[in-house]
mmCIF file of N, CA and C in Angstrom:
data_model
loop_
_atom_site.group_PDB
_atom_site.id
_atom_site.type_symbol
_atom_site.label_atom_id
_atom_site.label_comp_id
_atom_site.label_asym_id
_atom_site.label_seq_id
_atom_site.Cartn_x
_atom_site.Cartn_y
_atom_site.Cartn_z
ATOM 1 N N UNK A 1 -4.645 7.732 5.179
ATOM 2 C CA UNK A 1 -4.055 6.474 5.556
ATOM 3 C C UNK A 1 -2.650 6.409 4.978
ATOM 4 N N UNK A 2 -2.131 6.056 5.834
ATOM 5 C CA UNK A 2 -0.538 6.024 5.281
ATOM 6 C C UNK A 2 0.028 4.672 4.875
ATOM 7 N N UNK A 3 0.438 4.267 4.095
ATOM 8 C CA UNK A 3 0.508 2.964 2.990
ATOM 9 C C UNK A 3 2.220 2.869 2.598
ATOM 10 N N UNK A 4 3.015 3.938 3.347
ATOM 11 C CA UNK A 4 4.302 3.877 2.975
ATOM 12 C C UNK A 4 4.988 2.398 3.270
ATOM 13 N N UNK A 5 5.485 1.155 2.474
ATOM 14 C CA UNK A 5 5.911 0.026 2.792
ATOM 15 C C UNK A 5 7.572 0.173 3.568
ATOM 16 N N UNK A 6 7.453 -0.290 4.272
ATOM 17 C CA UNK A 6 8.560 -0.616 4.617
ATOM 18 C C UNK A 6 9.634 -1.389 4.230
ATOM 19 N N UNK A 7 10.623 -0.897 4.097
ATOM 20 C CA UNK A 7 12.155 -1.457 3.135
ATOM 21 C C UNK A 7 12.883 -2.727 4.497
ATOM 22 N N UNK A 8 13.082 -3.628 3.430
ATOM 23 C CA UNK A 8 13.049 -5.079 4.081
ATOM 24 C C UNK A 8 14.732 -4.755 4.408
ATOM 25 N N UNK A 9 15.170 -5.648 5.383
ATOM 26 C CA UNK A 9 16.628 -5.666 5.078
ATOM 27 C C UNK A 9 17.337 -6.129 4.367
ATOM 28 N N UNK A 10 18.682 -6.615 4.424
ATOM 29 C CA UNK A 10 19.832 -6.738 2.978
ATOM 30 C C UNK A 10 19.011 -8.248 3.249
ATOM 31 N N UNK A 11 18.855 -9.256 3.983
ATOM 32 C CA UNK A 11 18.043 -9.976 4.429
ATOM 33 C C UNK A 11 16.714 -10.220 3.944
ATOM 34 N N UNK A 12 16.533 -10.174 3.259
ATOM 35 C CA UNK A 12 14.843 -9.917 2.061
ATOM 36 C C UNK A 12 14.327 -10.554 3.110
ATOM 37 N N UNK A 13 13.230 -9.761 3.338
ATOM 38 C CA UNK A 13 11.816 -10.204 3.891
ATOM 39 C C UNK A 13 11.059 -11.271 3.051
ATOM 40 N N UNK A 14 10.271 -12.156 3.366
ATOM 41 C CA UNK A 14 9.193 -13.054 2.719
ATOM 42 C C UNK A 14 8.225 -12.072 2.233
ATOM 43 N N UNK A 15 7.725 -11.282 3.364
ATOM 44 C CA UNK A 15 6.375 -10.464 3.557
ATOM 45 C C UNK A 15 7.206 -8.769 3.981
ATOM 46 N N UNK A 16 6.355 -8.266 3.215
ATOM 47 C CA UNK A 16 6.698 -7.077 4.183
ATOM 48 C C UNK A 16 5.224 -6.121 4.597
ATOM 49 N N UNK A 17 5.708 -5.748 5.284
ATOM 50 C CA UNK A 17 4.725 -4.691 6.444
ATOM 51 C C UNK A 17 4.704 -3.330 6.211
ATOM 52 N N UNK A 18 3.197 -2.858 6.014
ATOM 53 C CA UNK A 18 3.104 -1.391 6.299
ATOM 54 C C UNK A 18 3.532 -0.433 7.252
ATOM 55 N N UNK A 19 3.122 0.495 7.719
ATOM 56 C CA UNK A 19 3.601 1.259 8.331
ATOM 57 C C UNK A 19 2.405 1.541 9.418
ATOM 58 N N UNK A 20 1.085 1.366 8.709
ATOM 59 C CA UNK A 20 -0.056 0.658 9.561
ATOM 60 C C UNK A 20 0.292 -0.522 10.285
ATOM 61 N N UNK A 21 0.612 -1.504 9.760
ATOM 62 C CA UNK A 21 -0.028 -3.041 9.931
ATOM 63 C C UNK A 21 1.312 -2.904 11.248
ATOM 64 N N UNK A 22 2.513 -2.491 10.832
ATOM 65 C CA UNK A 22 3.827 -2.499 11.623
ATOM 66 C C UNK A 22 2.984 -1.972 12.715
ATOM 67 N N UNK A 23 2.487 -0.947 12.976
ATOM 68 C CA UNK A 23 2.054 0.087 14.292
ATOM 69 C C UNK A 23 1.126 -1.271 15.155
ATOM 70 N N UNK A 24 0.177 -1.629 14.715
ATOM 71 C CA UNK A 24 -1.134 -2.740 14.723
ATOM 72 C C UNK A 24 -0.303 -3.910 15.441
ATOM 73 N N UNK A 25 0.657 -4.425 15.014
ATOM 74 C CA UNK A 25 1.123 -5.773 15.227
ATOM 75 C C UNK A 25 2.734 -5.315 16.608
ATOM 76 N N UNK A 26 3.176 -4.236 16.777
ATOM 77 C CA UNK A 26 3.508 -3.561 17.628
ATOM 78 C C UNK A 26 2.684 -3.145 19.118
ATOM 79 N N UNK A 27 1.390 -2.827 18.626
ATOM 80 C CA UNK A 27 0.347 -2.784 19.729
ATOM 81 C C UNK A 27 -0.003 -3.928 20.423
ATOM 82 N N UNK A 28 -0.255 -5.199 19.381
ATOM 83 C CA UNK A 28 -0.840 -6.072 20.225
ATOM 84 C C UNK A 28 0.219 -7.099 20.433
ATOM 85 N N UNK A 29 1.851 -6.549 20.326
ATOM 86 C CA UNK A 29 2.915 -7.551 20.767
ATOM 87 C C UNK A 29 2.814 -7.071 22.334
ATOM 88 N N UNK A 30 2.124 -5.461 22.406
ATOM 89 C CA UNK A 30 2.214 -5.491 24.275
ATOM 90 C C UNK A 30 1.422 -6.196 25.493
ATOM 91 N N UNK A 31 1.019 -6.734 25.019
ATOM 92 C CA UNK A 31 -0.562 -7.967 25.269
ATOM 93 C C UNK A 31 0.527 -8.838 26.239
ATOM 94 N N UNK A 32 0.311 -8.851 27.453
ATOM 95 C CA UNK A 32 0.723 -10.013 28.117
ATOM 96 C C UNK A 32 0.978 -11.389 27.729
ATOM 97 N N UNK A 33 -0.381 -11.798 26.968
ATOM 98 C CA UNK A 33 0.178 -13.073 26.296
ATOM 99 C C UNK A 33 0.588 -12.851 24.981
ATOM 100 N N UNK A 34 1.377 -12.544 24.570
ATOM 101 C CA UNK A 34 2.129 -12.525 23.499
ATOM 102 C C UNK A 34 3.330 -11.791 23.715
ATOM 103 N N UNK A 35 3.827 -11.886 25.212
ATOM 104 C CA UNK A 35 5.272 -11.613 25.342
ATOM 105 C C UNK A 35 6.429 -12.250 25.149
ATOM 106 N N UNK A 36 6.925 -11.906 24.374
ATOM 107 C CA UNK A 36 8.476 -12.744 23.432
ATOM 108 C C UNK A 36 8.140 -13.109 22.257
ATOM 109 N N UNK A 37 7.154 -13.271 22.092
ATOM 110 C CA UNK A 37 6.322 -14.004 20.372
ATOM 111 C C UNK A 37 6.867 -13.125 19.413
ATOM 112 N N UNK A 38 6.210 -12.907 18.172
ATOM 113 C CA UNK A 38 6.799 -11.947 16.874
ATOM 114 C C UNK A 38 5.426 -12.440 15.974
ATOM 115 N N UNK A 39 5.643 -12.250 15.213
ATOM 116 C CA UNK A 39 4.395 -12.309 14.009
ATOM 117 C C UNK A 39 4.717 -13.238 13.032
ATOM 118 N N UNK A 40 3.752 -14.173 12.589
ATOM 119 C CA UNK A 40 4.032 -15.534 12.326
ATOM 120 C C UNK A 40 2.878 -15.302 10.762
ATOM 121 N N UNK A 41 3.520 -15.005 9.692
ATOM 122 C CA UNK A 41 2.409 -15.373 8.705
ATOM 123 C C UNK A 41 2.560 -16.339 8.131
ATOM 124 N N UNK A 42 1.138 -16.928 7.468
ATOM 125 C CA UNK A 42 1.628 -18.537 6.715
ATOM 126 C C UNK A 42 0.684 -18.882 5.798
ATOM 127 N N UNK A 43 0.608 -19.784 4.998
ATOM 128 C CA UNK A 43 -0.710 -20.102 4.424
ATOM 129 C C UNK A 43 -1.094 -21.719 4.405
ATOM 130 N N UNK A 44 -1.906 -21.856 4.488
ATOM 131 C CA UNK A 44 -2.207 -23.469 4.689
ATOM 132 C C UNK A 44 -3.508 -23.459 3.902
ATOM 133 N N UNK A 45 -3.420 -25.310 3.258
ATOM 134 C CA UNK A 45 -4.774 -25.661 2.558
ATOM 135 C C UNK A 45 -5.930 -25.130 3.181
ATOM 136 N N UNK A 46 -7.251 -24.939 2.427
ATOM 137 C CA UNK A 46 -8.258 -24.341 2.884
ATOM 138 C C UNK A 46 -9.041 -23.304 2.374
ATOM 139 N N UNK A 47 -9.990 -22.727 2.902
ATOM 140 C CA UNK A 47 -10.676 -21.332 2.191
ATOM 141 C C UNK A 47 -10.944 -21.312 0.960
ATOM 142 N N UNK A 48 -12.086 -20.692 0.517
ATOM 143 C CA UNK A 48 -12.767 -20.923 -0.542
ATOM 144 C C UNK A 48 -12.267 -20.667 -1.613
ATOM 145 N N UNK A 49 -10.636 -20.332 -1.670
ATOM 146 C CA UNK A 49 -9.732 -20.800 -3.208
ATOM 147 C C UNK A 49 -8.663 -21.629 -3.175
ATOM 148 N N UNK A 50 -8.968 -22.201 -2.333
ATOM 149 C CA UNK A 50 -7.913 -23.381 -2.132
ATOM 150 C C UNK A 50 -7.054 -23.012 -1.090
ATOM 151 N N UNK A 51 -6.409 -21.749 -0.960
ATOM 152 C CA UNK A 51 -5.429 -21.880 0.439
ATOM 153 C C UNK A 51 -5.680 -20.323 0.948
ATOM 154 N N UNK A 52 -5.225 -20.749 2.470
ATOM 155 C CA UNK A 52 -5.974 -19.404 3.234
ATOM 156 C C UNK A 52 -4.526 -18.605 4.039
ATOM 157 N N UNK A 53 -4.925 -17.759 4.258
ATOM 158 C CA UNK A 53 -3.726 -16.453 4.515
ATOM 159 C C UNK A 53 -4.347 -17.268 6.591
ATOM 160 N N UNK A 54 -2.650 -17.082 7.152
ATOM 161 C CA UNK A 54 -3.332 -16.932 8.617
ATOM 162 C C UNK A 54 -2.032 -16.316 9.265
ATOM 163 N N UNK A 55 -2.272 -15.547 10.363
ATOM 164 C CA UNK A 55 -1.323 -14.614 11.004
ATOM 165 C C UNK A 55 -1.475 -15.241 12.585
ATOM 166 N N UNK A 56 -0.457 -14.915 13.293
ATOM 167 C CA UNK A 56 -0.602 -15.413 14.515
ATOM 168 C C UNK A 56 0.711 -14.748 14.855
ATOM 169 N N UNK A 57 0.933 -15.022 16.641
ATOM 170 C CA UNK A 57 1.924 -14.633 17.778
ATOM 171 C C UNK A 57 2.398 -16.301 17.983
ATOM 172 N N UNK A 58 3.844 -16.169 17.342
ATOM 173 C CA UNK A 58 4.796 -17.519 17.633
ATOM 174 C C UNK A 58 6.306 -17.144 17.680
ATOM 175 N N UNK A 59 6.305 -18.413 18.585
ATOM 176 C CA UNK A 59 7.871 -18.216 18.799
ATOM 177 C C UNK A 59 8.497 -18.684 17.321
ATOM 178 N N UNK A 60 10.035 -18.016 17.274
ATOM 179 C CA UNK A 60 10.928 -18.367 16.010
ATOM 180 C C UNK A 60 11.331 -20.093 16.665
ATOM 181 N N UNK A 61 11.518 -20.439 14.854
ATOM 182 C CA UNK A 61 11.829 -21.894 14.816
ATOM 183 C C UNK A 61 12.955 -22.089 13.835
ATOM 184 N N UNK A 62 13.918 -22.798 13.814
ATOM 185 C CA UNK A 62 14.927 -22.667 13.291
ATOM 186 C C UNK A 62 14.601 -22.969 11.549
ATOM 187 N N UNK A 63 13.847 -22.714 10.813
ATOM 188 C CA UNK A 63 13.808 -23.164 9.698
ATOM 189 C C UNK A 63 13.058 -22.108 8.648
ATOM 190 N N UNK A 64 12.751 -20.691 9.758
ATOM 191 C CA UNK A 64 11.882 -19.473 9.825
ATOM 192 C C UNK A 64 12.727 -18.637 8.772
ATOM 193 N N UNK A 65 12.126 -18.039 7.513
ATOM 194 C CA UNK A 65 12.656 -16.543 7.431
ATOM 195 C C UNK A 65 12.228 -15.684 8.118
ATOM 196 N N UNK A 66 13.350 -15.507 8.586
ATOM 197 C CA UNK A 66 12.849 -13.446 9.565
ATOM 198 C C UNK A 66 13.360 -12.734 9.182
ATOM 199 N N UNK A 67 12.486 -11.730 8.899
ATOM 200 C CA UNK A 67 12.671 -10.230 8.667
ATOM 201 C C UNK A 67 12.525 -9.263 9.761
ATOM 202 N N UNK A 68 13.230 -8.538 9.700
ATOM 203 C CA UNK A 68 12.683 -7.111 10.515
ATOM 204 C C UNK A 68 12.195 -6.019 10.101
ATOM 205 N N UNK A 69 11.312 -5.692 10.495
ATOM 206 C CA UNK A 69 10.606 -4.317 9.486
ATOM 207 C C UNK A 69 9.953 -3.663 10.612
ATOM 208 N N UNK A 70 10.620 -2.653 10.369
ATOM 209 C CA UNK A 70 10.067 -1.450 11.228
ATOM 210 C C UNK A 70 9.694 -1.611 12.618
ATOM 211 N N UNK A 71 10.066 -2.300 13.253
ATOM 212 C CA UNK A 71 11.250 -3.025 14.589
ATOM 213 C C UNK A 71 9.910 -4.143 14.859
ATOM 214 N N UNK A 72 9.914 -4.432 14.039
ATOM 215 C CA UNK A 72 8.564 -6.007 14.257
ATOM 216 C C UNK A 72 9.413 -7.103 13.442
ATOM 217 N N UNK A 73 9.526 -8.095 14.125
ATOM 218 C CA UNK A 73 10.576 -9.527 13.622
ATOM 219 C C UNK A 73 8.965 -10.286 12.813
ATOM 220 N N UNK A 74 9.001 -10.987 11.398
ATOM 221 C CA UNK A 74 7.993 -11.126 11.011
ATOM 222 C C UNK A 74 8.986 -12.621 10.825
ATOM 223 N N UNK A 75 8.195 -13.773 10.991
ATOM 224 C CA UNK A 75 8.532 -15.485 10.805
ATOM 225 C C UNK A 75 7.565 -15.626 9.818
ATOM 226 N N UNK A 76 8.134 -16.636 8.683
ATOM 227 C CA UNK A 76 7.676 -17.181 7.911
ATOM 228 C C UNK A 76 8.170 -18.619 7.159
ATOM 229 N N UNK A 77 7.252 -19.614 7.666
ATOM 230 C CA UNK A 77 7.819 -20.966 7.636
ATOM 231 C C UNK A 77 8.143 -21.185 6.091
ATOM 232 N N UNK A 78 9.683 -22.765 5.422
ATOM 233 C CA UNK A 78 9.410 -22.393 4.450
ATOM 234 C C UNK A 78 8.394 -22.764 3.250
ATOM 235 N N UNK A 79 7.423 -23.510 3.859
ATOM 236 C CA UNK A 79 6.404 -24.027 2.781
ATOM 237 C C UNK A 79 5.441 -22.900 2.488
ATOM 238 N N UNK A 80 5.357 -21.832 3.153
ATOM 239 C CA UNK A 80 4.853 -20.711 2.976
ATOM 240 C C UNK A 80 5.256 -19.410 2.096
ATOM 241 N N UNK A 81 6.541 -19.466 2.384
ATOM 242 C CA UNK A 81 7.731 -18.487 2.148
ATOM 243 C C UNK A 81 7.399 -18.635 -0.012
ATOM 244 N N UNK A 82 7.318 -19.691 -0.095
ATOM 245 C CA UNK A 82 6.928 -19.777 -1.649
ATOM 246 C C UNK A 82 5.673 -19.167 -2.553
ATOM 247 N N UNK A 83 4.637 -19.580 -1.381
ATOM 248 C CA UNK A 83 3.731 -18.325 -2.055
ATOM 249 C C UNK A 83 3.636 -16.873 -1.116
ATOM 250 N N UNK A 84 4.252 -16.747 -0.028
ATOM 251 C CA UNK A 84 4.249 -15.343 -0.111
ATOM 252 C C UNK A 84 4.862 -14.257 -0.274
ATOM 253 N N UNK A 85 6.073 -14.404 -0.826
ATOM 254 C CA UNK A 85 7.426 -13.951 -1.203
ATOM 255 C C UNK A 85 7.040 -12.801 -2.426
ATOM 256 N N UNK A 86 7.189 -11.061 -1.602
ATOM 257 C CA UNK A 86 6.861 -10.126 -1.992
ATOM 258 C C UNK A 86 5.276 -9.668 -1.705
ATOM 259 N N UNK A 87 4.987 -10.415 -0.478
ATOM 260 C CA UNK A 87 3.838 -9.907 -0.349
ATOM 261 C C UNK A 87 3.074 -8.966 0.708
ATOM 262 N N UNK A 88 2.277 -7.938 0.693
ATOM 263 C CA UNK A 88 2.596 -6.827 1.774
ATOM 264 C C UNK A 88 1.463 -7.129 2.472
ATOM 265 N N UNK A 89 1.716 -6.839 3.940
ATOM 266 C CA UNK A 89 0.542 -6.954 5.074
ATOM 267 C C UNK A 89 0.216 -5.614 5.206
ATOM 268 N N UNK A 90 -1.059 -5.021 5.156
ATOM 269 C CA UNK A 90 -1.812 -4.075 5.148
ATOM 270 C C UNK A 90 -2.391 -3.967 6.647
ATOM 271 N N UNK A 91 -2.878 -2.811 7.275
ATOM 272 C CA UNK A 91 -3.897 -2.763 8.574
ATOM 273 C C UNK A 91 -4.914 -1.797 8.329
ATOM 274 N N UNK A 92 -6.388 -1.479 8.530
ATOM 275 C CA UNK A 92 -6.809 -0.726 8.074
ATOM 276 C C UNK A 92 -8.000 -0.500 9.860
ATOM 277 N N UNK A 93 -8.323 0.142 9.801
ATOM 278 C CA UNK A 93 -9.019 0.480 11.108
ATOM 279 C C UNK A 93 -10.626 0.821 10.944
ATOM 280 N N UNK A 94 -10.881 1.127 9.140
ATOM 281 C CA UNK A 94 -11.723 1.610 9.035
ATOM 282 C C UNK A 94 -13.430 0.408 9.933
ATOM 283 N N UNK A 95 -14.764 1.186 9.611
ATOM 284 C CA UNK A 95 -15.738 0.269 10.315
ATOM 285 C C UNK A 95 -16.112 -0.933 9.329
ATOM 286 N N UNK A 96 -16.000 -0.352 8.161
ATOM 287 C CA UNK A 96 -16.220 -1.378 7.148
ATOM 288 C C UNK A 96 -14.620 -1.870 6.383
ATOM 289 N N UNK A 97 -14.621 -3.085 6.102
ATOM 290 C CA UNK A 97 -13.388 -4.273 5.542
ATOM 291 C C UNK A 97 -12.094 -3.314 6.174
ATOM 292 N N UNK A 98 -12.547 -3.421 7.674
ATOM 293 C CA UNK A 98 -11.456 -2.755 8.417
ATOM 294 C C UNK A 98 -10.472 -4.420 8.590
ATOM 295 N N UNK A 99 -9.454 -4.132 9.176
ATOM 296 C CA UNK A 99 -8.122 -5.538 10.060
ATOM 297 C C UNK A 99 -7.353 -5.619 9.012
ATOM 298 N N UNK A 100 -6.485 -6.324 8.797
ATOM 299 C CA UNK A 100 -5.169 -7.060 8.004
ATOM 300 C C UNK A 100 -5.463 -7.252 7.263
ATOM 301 N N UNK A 101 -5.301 -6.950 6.063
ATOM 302 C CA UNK A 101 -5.387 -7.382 4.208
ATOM 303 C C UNK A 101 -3.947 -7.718 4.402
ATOM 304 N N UNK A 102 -3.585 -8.883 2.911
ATOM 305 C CA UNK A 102 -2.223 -9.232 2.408
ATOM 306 C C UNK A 102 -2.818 -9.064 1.241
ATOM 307 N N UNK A 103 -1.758 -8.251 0.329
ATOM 308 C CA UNK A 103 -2.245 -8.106 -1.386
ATOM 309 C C UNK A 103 -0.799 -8.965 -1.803
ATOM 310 N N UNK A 104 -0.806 -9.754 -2.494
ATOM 311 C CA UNK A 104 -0.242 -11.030 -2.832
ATOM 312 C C UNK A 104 -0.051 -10.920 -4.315
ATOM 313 N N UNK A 105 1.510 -10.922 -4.680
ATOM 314 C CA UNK A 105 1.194 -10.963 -6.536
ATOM 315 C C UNK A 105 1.549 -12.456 -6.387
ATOM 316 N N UNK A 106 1.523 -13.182 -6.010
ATOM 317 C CA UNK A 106 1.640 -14.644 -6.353
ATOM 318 C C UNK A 106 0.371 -15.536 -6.680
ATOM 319 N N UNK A 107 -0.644 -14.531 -5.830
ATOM 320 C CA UNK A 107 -2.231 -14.763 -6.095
ATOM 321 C C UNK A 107 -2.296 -15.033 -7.759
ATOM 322 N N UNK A 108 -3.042 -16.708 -8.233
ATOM 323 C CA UNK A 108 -3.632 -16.110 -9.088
ATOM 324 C C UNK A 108 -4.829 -15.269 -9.474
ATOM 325 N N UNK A 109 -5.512 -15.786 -8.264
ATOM 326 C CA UNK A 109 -6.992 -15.200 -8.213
ATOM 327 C C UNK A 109 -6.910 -15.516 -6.070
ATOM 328 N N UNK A 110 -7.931 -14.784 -6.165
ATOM 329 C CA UNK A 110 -8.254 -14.558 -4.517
ATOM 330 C C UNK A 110 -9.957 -14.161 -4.355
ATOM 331 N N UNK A 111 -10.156 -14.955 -2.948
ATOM 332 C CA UNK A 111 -11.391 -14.434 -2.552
ATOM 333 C C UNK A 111 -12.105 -13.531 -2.769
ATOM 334 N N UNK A 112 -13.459 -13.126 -2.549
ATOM 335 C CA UNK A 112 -13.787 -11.965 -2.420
ATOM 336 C C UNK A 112 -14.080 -11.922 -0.740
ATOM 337 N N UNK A 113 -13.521 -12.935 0.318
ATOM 338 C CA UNK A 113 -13.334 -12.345 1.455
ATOM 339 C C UNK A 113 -11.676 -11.862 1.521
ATOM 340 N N UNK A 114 -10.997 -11.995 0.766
ATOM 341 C CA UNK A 114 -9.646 -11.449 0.923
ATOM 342 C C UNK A 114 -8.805 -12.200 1.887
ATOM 343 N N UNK A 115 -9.532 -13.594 2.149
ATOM 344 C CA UNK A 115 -8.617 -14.669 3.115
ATOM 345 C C UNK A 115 -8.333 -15.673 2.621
ATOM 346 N N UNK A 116 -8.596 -16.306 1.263
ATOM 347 C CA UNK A 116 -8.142 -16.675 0.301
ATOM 348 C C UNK A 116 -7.732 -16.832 -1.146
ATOM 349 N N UNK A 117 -6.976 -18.018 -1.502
ATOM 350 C CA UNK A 117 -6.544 -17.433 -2.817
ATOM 351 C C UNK A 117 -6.173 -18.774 -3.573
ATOM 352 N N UNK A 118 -5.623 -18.855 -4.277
ATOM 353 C CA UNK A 118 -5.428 -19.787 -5.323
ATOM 354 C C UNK A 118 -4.044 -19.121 -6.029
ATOM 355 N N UNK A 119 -3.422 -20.949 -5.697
ATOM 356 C CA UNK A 119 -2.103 -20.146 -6.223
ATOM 357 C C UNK A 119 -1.656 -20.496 -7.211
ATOM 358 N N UNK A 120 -1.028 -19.858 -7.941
ATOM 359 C CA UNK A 120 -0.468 -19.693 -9.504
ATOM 360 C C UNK A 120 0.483 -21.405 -9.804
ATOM 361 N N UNK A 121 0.369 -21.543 -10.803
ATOM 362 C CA UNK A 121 0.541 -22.576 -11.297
ATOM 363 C C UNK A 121 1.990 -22.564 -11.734
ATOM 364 N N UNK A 122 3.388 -23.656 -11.172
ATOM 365 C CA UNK A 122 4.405 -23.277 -11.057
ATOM 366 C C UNK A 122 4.991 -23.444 -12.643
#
């Protein structure tokens, strides 16, 4: 598995992307419905440590950090941008705890489904 991260631009990324997850989120930008979209990560209240990781296909909004990484435009709103700032999106294919991991150092603690987390105390 190849895990090489991808180097954000002079432009710091919020999040940055594997070289997996980049390939993964490249594939399913060719999806009819998700033509023009980009990759939207965020976190909102919820999930069994208080706030939950969620990814989606959205259009840019003027208030977005975007990055480009490894020709995938990644949006990240900014109430989000605070806890995920330095944090890498993973893709894994395997049959078991295969799809999208985010490993998060802002986490203080996180799930043991890996979709939430609890965030560090400012």
């Amino acid at each position: 598995m190849n895990t090489e991260i991808a180097t954000a631009p002079a432009t710091e990324a919020a999040v940055r992307l594997t070289e997996n997850a980049a390939g993964e989120v490249k594939s399913l930008l060719e999806k009819p419905e998700n033509a023009g979209k980009h990759l939207r990560v965020y976190v909102e209240q919820g999930g069994c440590s208080g706030m939950q990781y969620s990814m989606i296909f959205d259009e840019r909004r003027p208030d977005d950090a975007v990055g480009e990484l490894q020709g995938v435009l990644v949006l990240v709103d900014a109430f989000s941008a605070q806890y995920l700032r330095g944090a890498v999106v993973d893709f894994s294919d395997s049959l078991t705890a295969g799809g999208f991991k985010i490993s998060n150092p802002n986490a203080a603690q996180s799930c043991g489904c890996g979709k939430s987390f609890t965030a560090q105390a400012s």
